[in-house]
Tab-separated table of N, CA and C in Angstrom:
chain	number	residue	atom	x	y	z
H	8	MET	N	-2.598	15.941	33.318
H	8	MET	CA	-2.741	14.807	32.410
H	8	MET	C	-4.084	14.140	32.626
H	9	ASN	N	-4.598	13.567	31.602
H	9	ASN	CA	-5.912	12.958	31.647
H	9	ASN	C	-5.775	11.450	31.575
H	10	ASP	N	-6.162	10.763	32.635
H	10	ASP	CA	-6.126	9.300	32.631
H	10	ASP	C	-7.385	8.779	31.954
H	11	GLN	N	-7.233	7.960	30.972
H	11	GLN	CA	-8.373	7.475	30.202
H	11	GLN	C	-8.764	6.068	30.611
H	12	GLY	N	-8.693	5.800	31.886
H	12	GLY	CA	-9.152	4.519	32.396
H	12	GLY	C	-8.365	3.326	31.874
H	13	GLY	N	-7.040	3.450	31.823
H	13	GLY	CA	-6.215	2.335	31.382
H	13	GLY	C	-6.168	2.157	29.883
H	14	ALA	N	-6.596	3.169	29.131
H	14	ALA	CA	-6.560	3.060	27.670
H	14	ALA	C	-5.117	2.892	27.216
H	15	GLU	N	-4.948	2.084	26.225
H	15	GLU	CA	-3.627	1.801	25.701
H	15	GLU	C	-3.056	3.035	25.016
H	16	ARG	N	-1.833	3.376	25.333
H	16	ARG	CA	-1.191	4.552	24.747
H	16	ARG	C	-0.646	4.184	23.375
H	17	ARG	N	-0.988	5.022	22.362
H	17	ARG	CA	-0.561	4.749	21.000
H	17	ARG	C	0.436	5.795	20.554
H	18	SER	N	1.431	5.359	19.808
H	18	SER	CA	2.390	6.305	19.255
H	18	SER	C	1.816	6.910	17.975
H	19	ARG	N	2.329	8.035	17.590
H	19	ARG	CA	1.875	8.679	16.365
H	19	ARG	C	2.324	7.852	15.164
H	20	ALA	N	1.514	7.872	14.116
H	20	ALA	CA	1.760	7.019	12.955
H	20	ALA	C	3.112	7.291	12.301
H	21	PHE	N	3.532	8.552	12.249
H	21	PHE	CA	4.768	8.863	11.540
H	21	PHE	C	6.015	8.364	12.258
H	22	THR	N	5.896	7.943	13.520
H	22	THR	CA	7.062	7.399	14.208
H	22	THR	C	7.451	6.036	13.634
H	23	ALA	N	6.541	5.374	12.950
H	23	ALA	CA	6.851	4.075	12.340
H	23	ALA	C	7.871	4.213	11.223
H	24	THR	N	8.013	5.408	10.678
H	24	THR	CA	8.953	5.635	9.572
H	24	THR	C	10.031	6.635	9.952
H	25	GLY	N	10.210	6.883	11.232
H	25	GLY	CA	11.210	7.833	11.669
H	25	GLY	C	10.852	9.263	11.305
H	26	GLY	N	9.578	9.555	11.179
H	26	GLY	CA	9.119	10.897	10.852
H	26	GLY	C	8.900	11.132	9.368
H	27	ARG	N	9.360	10.218	8.526
H	27	ARG	CA	9.206	10.389	7.082
H	27	ARG	C	7.839	9.860	6.670
H	28	VAL	N	7.107	10.667	5.911
H	28	VAL	CA	5.781	10.245	5.477
H	28	VAL	C	5.671	10.177	3.958
H	29	GLN	N	6.767	10.282	3.273
H	29	GLN	CA	6.762	10.151	1.821
H	29	GLN	C	7.828	9.133	1.428
H	30	PRO	N	7.542	8.298	0.423
H	30	PRO	CA	8.568	7.371	-0.052
H	30	PRO	C	9.661	8.146	-0.770
H	31	LEU	N	10.784	7.515	-0.981
H	31	LEU	CA	11.894	8.173	-1.649
H	31	LEU	C	11.730	8.198	-3.159
H	32	ASP	N	10.754	7.484	-3.681
H	32	ASP	CA	10.457	7.521	-5.110
H	32	ASP	C	8.953	7.457	-5.311
H	33	ASP	N	8.521	7.647	-6.538
H	33	ASP	CA	7.091	7.681	-6.831
H	33	ASP	C	6.579	6.385	-7.447
H	34	ASP	N	7.311	5.294	-7.322
H	34	ASP	CA	6.912	4.028	-7.935
H	34	ASP	C	5.788	3.322	-7.182
H	35	ILE	N	5.567	3.682	-5.949
H	35	ILE	CA	4.564	3.006	-5.133
H	35	ILE	C	3.301	3.860	-5.120
H	36	ARG	N	2.221	3.277	-5.665
H	36	ARG	CA	0.945	3.988	-5.774
H	36	ARG	C	-0.103	3.274	-4.930
H	37	LEU	N	-1.312	3.830	-4.920
H	37	LEU	CA	-2.430	3.227	-4.180
H	37	LEU	C	-2.685	1.785	-4.574
H	38	ASP	N	-2.590	1.518	-5.874
H	38	ASP	CA	-2.951	0.202	-6.394
H	38	ASP	C	-1.758	-0.738	-6.550
H	39	THR	N	-0.591	-0.343	-6.075
H	39	THR	CA	0.585	-1.212	-6.153
H	39	THR	C	0.372	-2.429	-5.266
H	40	HIS	N	0.623	-3.611	-5.818
H	40	HIS	CA	0.494	-4.844	-5.036
H	40	HIS	C	1.811	-5.155	-4.339
H	41	VAL	N	1.719	-5.514	-3.075
H	41	VAL	CA	2.884	-5.808	-2.243
H	41	VAL	C	2.854	-7.288	-1.887
H	42	THR	N	3.992	-7.962	-2.086
H	42	THR	CA	4.113	-9.389	-1.794
H	42	THR	C	5.397	-9.627	-1.005
H	43	PRO	N	5.345	-10.386	0.087
H	43	PRO	CA	6.585	-10.714	0.801
H	43	PRO	C	7.496	-11.569	-0.068
H	44	THR	N	8.786	-11.386	0.069
H	44	THR	CA	9.730	-12.190	-0.704
H	44	THR	C	9.917	-13.540	-0.034
H	45	SER	N	10.197	-14.532	-0.834
H	45	SER	CA	10.428	-15.873	-0.281
H	45	SER	C	11.823	-15.974	0.312
H	46	SER	N	12.765	-15.163	-0.173
H	46	SER	CA	14.133	-15.228	0.333
H	46	SER	C	14.274	-14.562	1.689
H	47	GLY	N	13.337	-13.664	2.014
H	47	GLY	CA	13.380	-13.022	3.320
H	47	GLY	C	14.197	-11.748	3.361
H	48	GLY	N	14.994	-11.456	2.355
H	48	GLY	CA	15.761	-10.210	2.320
H	48	GLY	C	16.845	-10.176	3.371
H	49	ASP	N	17.084	-9.000	3.926
H	49	ASP	CA	18.146	-8.844	4.912
H	49	ASP	C	17.771	-9.518	6.229
H	50	THR	N	18.718	-9.572	7.141
H	50	THR	CA	18.475	-10.251	8.417
H	50	THR	C	18.300	-9.272	9.569
H	51	LEU	N	18.214	-7.984	9.267
H	51	LEU	CA	17.989	-6.999	10.323
H	51	LEU	C	16.599	-7.195	10.916
H	52	PRO	N	16.447	-6.916	12.207
H	52	PRO	CA	15.127	-7.104	12.825
H	52	PRO	C	14.100	-6.120	12.264
H	53	LEU	N	12.847	-6.550	12.262
H	53	LEU	CA	11.758	-5.716	11.775
H	53	LEU	C	11.081	-5.010	12.935
H	54	THR	N	10.536	-3.836	12.654
H	54	THR	CA	9.726	-3.157	13.665
H	54	THR	C	8.370	-3.852	13.737
H	55	GLU	N	7.588	-3.503	14.740
H	55	GLU	CA	6.254	-4.100	14.887
H	55	GLU	C	5.384	-3.793	13.665
H	56	ARG	N	5.431	-2.554	13.180
H	56	ARG	CA	4.626	-2.155	12.012
H	56	ARG	C	5.083	-2.883	10.761
H	57	GLN	N	6.383	-3.046	10.579
H	57	GLN	CA	6.891	-3.762	9.410
H	57	GLN	C	6.460	-5.217	9.436
H	58	SER	N	6.543	-5.848	10.594
H	58	SER	CA	6.099	-7.243	10.730
H	58	SER	C	4.614	-7.368	10.430
H	59	GLN	N	3.826	-6.419	10.931
H	59	GLN	CA	2.389	-6.428	10.687
H	59	GLN	C	2.106	-6.286	9.192
H	60	LEU	N	2.811	-5.387	8.531
H	60	LEU	CA	2.604	-5.177	7.096
H	60	LEU	C	2.912	-6.444	6.311
H	61	ILE	N	4.019	-7.084	6.626
H	61	ILE	CA	4.396	-8.304	5.909
H	61	ILE	C	3.364	-9.404	6.134
H	62	SER	N	2.869	-9.541	7.345
H	62	SER	CA	1.885	-10.594	7.598
H	62	SER	C	0.558	-10.319	6.902
H	63	LEU	N	0.214	-9.039	6.710
H	63	LEU	CA	-1.046	-8.703	6.047
H	63	LEU	C	-0.998	-8.861	4.536
H	64	CYS	N	0.180	-8.898	3.949
H	64	CYS	CA	0.228	-8.983	2.488
H	64	CYS	C	0.535	-10.398	2.005
H	65	ARG	N	-0.033	-11.368	2.679
H	65	ARG	CA	0.025	-12.755	2.216
H	65	ARG	C	-1.386	-13.193	1.907
H	66	PRO	N	-1.790	-13.423	0.689
H	66	PRO	CA	-1.076	-13.183	-0.571
H	66	PRO	C	-0.990	-11.691	-0.853
H	67	ALA	N	-0.622	-11.330	-2.060
H	67	ALA	CA	-0.397	-9.931	-2.426
H	67	ALA	C	-1.569	-9.046	-2.027
H	68	CYS	N	-1.247	-7.831	-1.632
H	68	CYS	CA	-2.261	-6.896	-1.157
H	68	CYS	C	-1.909	-5.500	-1.667
H	69	ALA	N	-2.906	-4.718	-2.031
H	69	ALA	CA	-2.680	-3.363	-2.517
H	69	ALA	C	-2.299	-2.444	-1.355
H	70	VAL	N	-1.526	-1.424	-1.658
H	70	VAL	CA	-1.075	-0.475	-0.645
H	70	VAL	C	-2.265	0.174	0.059
H	71	ALA	N	-3.287	0.552	-0.679
H	71	ALA	CA	-4.471	1.179	-0.080
H	71	ALA	C	-5.160	0.229	0.900
H	72	GLU	N	-5.223	-1.040	0.561
H	72	GLU	CA	-5.844	-2.021	1.452
H	72	GLU	C	-5.003	-2.221	2.709
H	73	LEU	N	-3.679	-2.230	2.554
H	73	LEU	CA	-2.803	-2.347	3.720
H	73	LEU	C	-3.012	-1.173	4.672
H	74	ALA	N	-3.132	0.036	4.118
H	74	ALA	CA	-3.346	1.221	4.951
H	74	ALA	C	-4.649	1.097	5.728
H	75	ALA	N	-5.685	0.606	5.071
H	75	ALA	CA	-6.974	0.436	5.740
H	75	ALA	C	-6.894	-0.626	6.829
H	76	ARG	N	-6.261	-1.740	6.541
H	76	ARG	CA	-6.158	-2.818	7.525
H	76	ARG	C	-5.300	-2.438	8.722
H	77	MET	N	-4.249	-1.632	8.468
H	77	MET	CA	-3.344	-1.234	9.539
H	77	MET	C	-3.820	0.021	10.271
H	78	ASP	N	-4.871	0.649	9.745
H	78	ASP	CA	-5.402	1.878	10.317
H	78	ASP	C	-4.313	2.941	10.421
H	79	LEU	N	-3.567	3.096	9.330
H	79	LEU	CA	-2.500	4.087	9.235
H	79	LEU	C	-2.732	4.963	8.011
H	80	PRO	N	-2.214	6.180	8.031
H	80	PRO	CA	-2.322	7.023	6.840
H	80	PRO	C	-1.614	6.373	5.647
H	81	LEU	N	-2.152	6.610	4.480
H	81	LEU	CA	-1.614	6.023	3.266
H	81	LEU	C	-0.144	6.385	3.062
H	82	ALA	N	0.214	7.629	3.350
H	82	ALA	CA	1.599	8.063	3.154
H	82	ALA	C	2.564	7.275	4.044
H	83	VAL	N	2.152	6.947	5.247
H	83	VAL	CA	3.006	6.187	6.162
H	83	VAL	C	3.185	4.762	5.650
H	84	VAL	N	2.104	4.139	5.201
H	84	VAL	CA	2.195	2.775	4.671
H	84	VAL	C	3.052	2.750	3.404
H	85	THR	N	2.908	3.760	2.568
H	85	THR	CA	3.718	3.839	1.357
H	85	THR	C	5.199	3.919	1.712
H	86	ALA	N	5.534	4.714	2.719
H	86	ALA	CA	6.926	4.819	3.157
H	86	ALA	C	7.418	3.493	3.741
H	87	LEU	N	6.569	2.804	4.512
H	87	LEU	CA	6.943	1.494	5.055
H	87	LEU	C	7.200	0.482	3.945
H	88	VAL	N	6.330	0.470	2.941
H	88	VAL	CA	6.501	-0.451	1.814
H	88	VAL	C	7.809	-0.146	1.093
H	89	HIS	N	8.097	1.123	0.885
H	89	HIS	CA	9.344	1.493	0.217
H	89	HIS	C	10.554	0.989	1.003
H	90	ASP	N	10.544	1.177	2.320
H	90	ASP	CA	11.651	0.728	3.161
H	90	ASP	C	11.820	-0.786	3.091
H	91	LEU	N	10.716	-1.520	3.176
H	91	LEU	CA	10.782	-2.986	3.118
H	91	LEU	C	11.228	-3.470	1.749
H	92	CYS	N	10.822	-2.770	0.714
H	92	CYS	CA	11.247	-3.126	-0.641
H	92	CYS	C	12.756	-2.909	-0.791
H	93	ALA	N	13.261	-1.812	-0.258
H	93	ALA	CA	14.694	-1.524	-0.316
H	93	ALA	C	15.505	-2.560	0.458
H	94	ARG	N	14.921	-3.134	1.494
H	94	ARG	CA	15.594	-4.159	2.295
H	94	ARG	C	15.430	-5.553	1.709
H	95	GLY	N	14.654	-5.680	0.623
H	95	GLY	CA	14.456	-6.983	-0.004
H	95	GLY	C	13.454	-7.856	0.716
H	96	ARG	N	12.624	-7.284	1.586
H	96	ARG	CA	11.651	-8.064	2.342
H	96	ARG	C	10.325	-8.208	1.616
H	97	VAL	N	10.016	-7.269	0.699
H	97	VAL	CA	8.801	-7.344	-0.105
H	97	VAL	C	9.131	-6.953	-1.543
H	98	THR	N	8.265	-7.378	-2.448
H	98	THR	CA	8.353	-6.922	-3.838
H	98	THR	C	7.067	-6.180	-4.161
H	99	THR	N	7.149	-5.305	-5.138
H	99	THR	CA	5.969	-4.552	-5.546
H	99	THR	C	5.714	-4.786	-7.023
H	100	ASP	N	4.448	-4.866	-7.383
H	100	ASP	CA	4.036	-5.034	-8.770
H	100	ASP	C	2.982	-3.999	-9.083
H	101	GLN	N	3.146	-3.329	-10.202
H	101	GLN	CA	2.153	-2.359	-10.639
H	101	GLN	C	1.040	-3.095	-11.369
H	102	VAL	N	-0.175	-2.631	-11.172
H	102	VAL	CA	-1.283	-3.198	-11.916
H	102	VAL	C	-1.231	-2.670	-13.336
H	103	LEU	N	-1.988	-3.282	-14.203
H	103	LEU	CA	-2.007	-2.901	-15.604
H	103	LEU	C	-2.413	-1.441	-15.762
H	104	ASP	N	-1.621	-0.694	-16.493
H	104	ASP	CA	-1.919	0.709	-16.741
H	104	ASP	C	-2.994	0.802	-17.812
H	105	LEU	N	-4.182	1.216	-17.416
H	105	LEU	CA	-5.309	1.256	-18.341
H	105	LEU	C	-5.391	2.549	-19.134
H	106	THR	N	-4.379	3.373	-19.052
H	106	THR	CA	-4.413	4.621	-19.799
H	106	THR	C	-3.777	4.491	-21.178
H	107	SER	N	-3.213	3.349	-21.466
H	107	SER	CA	-2.577	3.142	-22.760
H	107	SER	C	-3.641	2.943	-23.843
H	108	ASP	N	-3.416	3.534	-25.014
H	108	ASP	CA	-4.359	3.391	-26.127
H	108	ASP	C	-4.467	1.950	-26.602
H	109	THR	N	-3.455	1.142	-26.360
H	109	THR	CA	-3.499	-0.248	-26.805
H	109	THR	C	-4.381	-1.091	-25.892
H	110	VAL	N	-4.660	-0.615	-24.685
H	110	VAL	CA	-5.449	-1.383	-23.731
H	110	VAL	C	-6.922	-0.998	-23.826
H	111	ILE	N	-7.213	0.290	-23.901
H	111	ILE	CA	-8.594	0.754	-23.964
H	111	ILE	C	-8.899	1.236	-25.375
H	112	SER	N	-9.882	0.637	-25.970
H	112	SER	CA	-10.276	1.039	-27.323
H	112	SER	C	-11.556	1.871	-27.246
H	113	THR	N	-11.831	2.560	-28.300
H	113	THR	CA	-13.064	3.341	-28.378
H	113	THR	C	-14.275	2.432	-28.278
H	114	ALA	N	-14.199	1.264	-28.899
H	114	ALA	CA	-15.312	0.313	-28.848
H	114	ALA	C	-15.595	-0.124	-27.403
H	115	LEU	N	-14.553	-0.360	-26.639
H	115	LEU	CA	-14.720	-0.750	-25.243
H	115	LEU	C	-15.396	0.370	-24.458
H	116	LEU	N	-14.959	1.587	-24.651
H	116	LEU	CA	-15.568	2.721	-23.952
H	116	LEU	C	-17.037	2.889	-24.331
H	117	GLN	N	-17.355	2.676	-25.594
H	117	GLN	CA	-18.750	2.802	-26.028
H	117	GLN	C	-19.622	1.705	-25.411
H	118	ARG	N	-19.112	0.473	-25.335
H	118	ARG	CA	-19.860	-0.612	-24.698
H	118	ARG	C	-20.080	-0.309	-23.224
H	119	LEU	N	-19.064	0.207	-22.574
H	119	LEU	CA	-19.176	0.570	-21.174
H	119	LEU	C	-20.228	1.669	-20.976
H	120	ARG	N	-20.198	2.687	-21.819
H	120	ARG	CA	-21.178	3.766	-21.751
H	120	ARG	C	-22.597	3.217	-21.946
H	121	ASP	N	-22.762	2.355	-22.922
H	121	ASP	CA	-24.091	1.796	-23.215
H	121	ASP	C	-24.603	0.966	-22.045
H	122	ARG	N	-23.742	0.209	-21.415
H	122	ARG	CA	-24.174	-0.615	-20.285
H	122	ARG	C	-24.494	0.233	-19.067
H	123	LEU	N	-23.761	1.324	-18.882
H	123	LEU	CA	-24.067	2.210	-17.773
H	123	LEU	C	-25.402	2.927	-17.987
H	124	HIS	N	-25.684	3.296	-19.212
H	124	HIS	CA	-26.953	3.920	-19.505
H	124	HIS	C	-28.117	2.940	-19.311
H	125	ALA	N	-27.857	1.667	-19.510
H	125	ALA	CA	-28.895	0.660	-19.356
H	125	ALA	C	-29.270	0.413	-17.887
H	126	ILE	N	-28.430	0.806	-17.012
H	126	ILE	CA	-28.665	0.548	-15.579
H	126	ILE	C	-29.721	1.429	-15.017
């Protein structure tokens, strides 16, 4: 064994989710905003990672930003968010879907193209 001069021993990221690295559904994306609930959800104790996630998403925070702040793989954070959402400890909100024809018009795309060319 290699002693690293008292370096703190870290557990593998997937142990935070019991080995699961994928959420049970596809509703949670990179840009999903996570907000702690005011009611607090269930009364079961939280793990250290779950507590950290909840404290970091005050106010709402995107899943990708949470992964960066927690220094965890995105898939692990997504699974944690799903678990907390199922327990009623956080809520998730999707950002506006910009792929709808009613949101993006041809005129908007042309203005964007013209401004990018001007740069």
